[in-house]
Amino acid sequence: MELLRNIAYQPGSTGSNKMGDSQALGKACSGESRRKKAAEEQQHHSHAAPEISRIITDPTTGKRYCRGKVLGKGGFAKCYEMTDLTTNKVYAAKIIPHSRVAKPHQREKIDKEIELHKMLNHRHIVQFYHYFEDKENIYILLEYCSRRSMAHILKARKVLTAPEVRYYLRQIVSGLKYLHEQEILHRDLKLGNFFINDSMELKVGDFGLAARLEPLEHRRRTICGTPNYLSPEVLNKQGHGCESDIWALGCVMYTMLLGRPPFETTNLKETYRCIREARYTLPSSLLPPAKHLIASMLKNPEDRPTLDDIIQHDFFLLGFTPERLSASCCHTVPDFNLSSPAKNFFKKAAAALFGGKKEKARYLDTHNRLAKEDEEIYKLRHDLKKTSITQQSHKHRTDEENQTTNITVAKAGMVAETKQIGDSIRMIVRGTLGSCSSSSECLEDSTMGSVADTVARVLRGCLETMPEADGIPKEQLTTSFQWVTKWVDYSNKYGFGYQLSDHAVGVLFNNGAHMSLLPDKKTVHYYAELGQCSVFPASDAPEQFISQVTVLKYFSHYMEENLMDGGDLPGLTDIRRPRLYLLQWLKSDKALMMLFNDGTFQVNFYHDHTKIIICNQSEEYLLTYINEDRISTTFRLTTLLVSGCSLELKTRMEYALNMLLQRCN
């Protein structure tokens, strides 16, 4: 088990692939030189590194430790498993022979590493515990990570799935952000320096090359790091900044997804040439968001994203990220499942459903294939949604519609202007969906792009026009409409499920199809495409729909049994109105967005459970706000245009608009 692979660098050592200075860079290009150095290093180790005792005593505290197996090797040291004989606590012990750091600058390097590392305390940073020394060695006790490093995982797996990459990158960014806030540069980010503990949590480690962030004019200009992950500014001796760690992170992401670093060649000089020219390939197998994020991190230093920008990128916002990973992911492709109790529920549901041998075999075959095809499913869903949006973004625009986009309200003549604003909003609806008394009557003509475009422009027009205010409007309408009271994201396998306020249940499947179970629990509506609806009994579904109906029923049962309603807003009971079904949804780290076929737009905020719902009734846009106490208030958007609203509501409206625009652009 290897925990710390390249712990430090000493000039002339080939026990590490770190490059210490420009001289080492030149020598690294000579195979004969490397072989000679390796032979000398091996001979040096055989004479200078005596056998380390099995039982080691801290001379200061008297504590005794038992040295275990080797976890990793570096230029200065080896890393061992080491157990405290008093507490049985296991550490990763970095043991450095005094003979290896005999020169003052070598010992100074170790002392700086200890001084820097011992002050760090973060969930995603390898924890420093203690250090001591005796006559032979220096001992540094670090957090023990039983699952080895990301390098070992990738060696076994070859490539990782995008959900796994999101999972690991989030933790790397978290740890790296902490370092940068402490004004510390890691300077050697690579798979071998990301360690995984027993809970499959990632820890950034190996601070042998870490350094304090200096002002630009005083930045370090030595070449150090691992060749495949070096940034152009480091190679060109322009100094180290946070941007160099971002470059390495781009190389890390590329390597996780494709199994090799972006600039790897058979010749070191050619590798450095490729790095300086930022010359690499992005295979077509990568999804567009992944390509874009990698490319942004491998730009010139001033153009690279910040760590916050990275986490807010579409690669994270538009894709599934598991909350945790199974230890089996270290060697096999993950089989993502919902967390308990949902996980247990769906397992029991599947077991109860498939009684016959043929059906069970067919189900298991599909189940296993889905796990292996997770990326293909995500790509299909992503492409379907993006294509619908981009193809329709300009389809229905007219001169009249563009003229009504920017709505203005003068201070004088409020009553007349309010009517004009209401008329303008209604014209926007008609300009996009066609001339009809209600947008919900025109399902056949509506598209994902046109509906999203309409709602975005109405919401933007309201935000750009309404005045500042201290509270929300006093107007309180009594109305009822359909809204989402419960939801389940199971898109890693099947799709996104939700329950409406009238107790109808819908699922937007990963292939873009939508299926609804009506409130009577007997009737199913199936939409293969927008405006094309098939209706059939839930108990007698056509053969091609049986599996989807089964998933729909269990979504319904799970939400009914396990989830609570999201507020006090009454539901729509008029069954004569056309059915509502989900067009698209989006999850960010703060909220969930849902957009429906009739223009109903809902955003649920996680941290305080507040909600915003915008809907259209009789050509009048209404906004409902459900606060932290689950109390709802409904008013006309035209009222907001005149009266304004509180900062609390306005910031939520702005965030909702930004989420919607992410889907529109």
XYZ file of C-alpha atoms in Angstrom, residues 8 40 42 195 225 244 300 355 414 431 447 487 500 599 609 657:
16
model
C 10.261 15.069 -1.461
C 24.419 5.764 -7.699
C 20.716 2.692 -5.084
C -5.161 10.008 -0.600
C 6.759 19.688 -9.431
C -0.244 27.122 -11.260
C -2.974 31.501 -19.746
C -40.924 -12.826 -9.688
C -49.045 54.370 -11.956
C -45.893 36.153 -29.123
C -41.235 23.773 -26.791
C -39.335 15.368 -5.467
C -47.722 17.766 -7.659
C -44.736 28.000 -18.102
C -36.616 25.487 2.362
C -33.406 33.816 -13.184
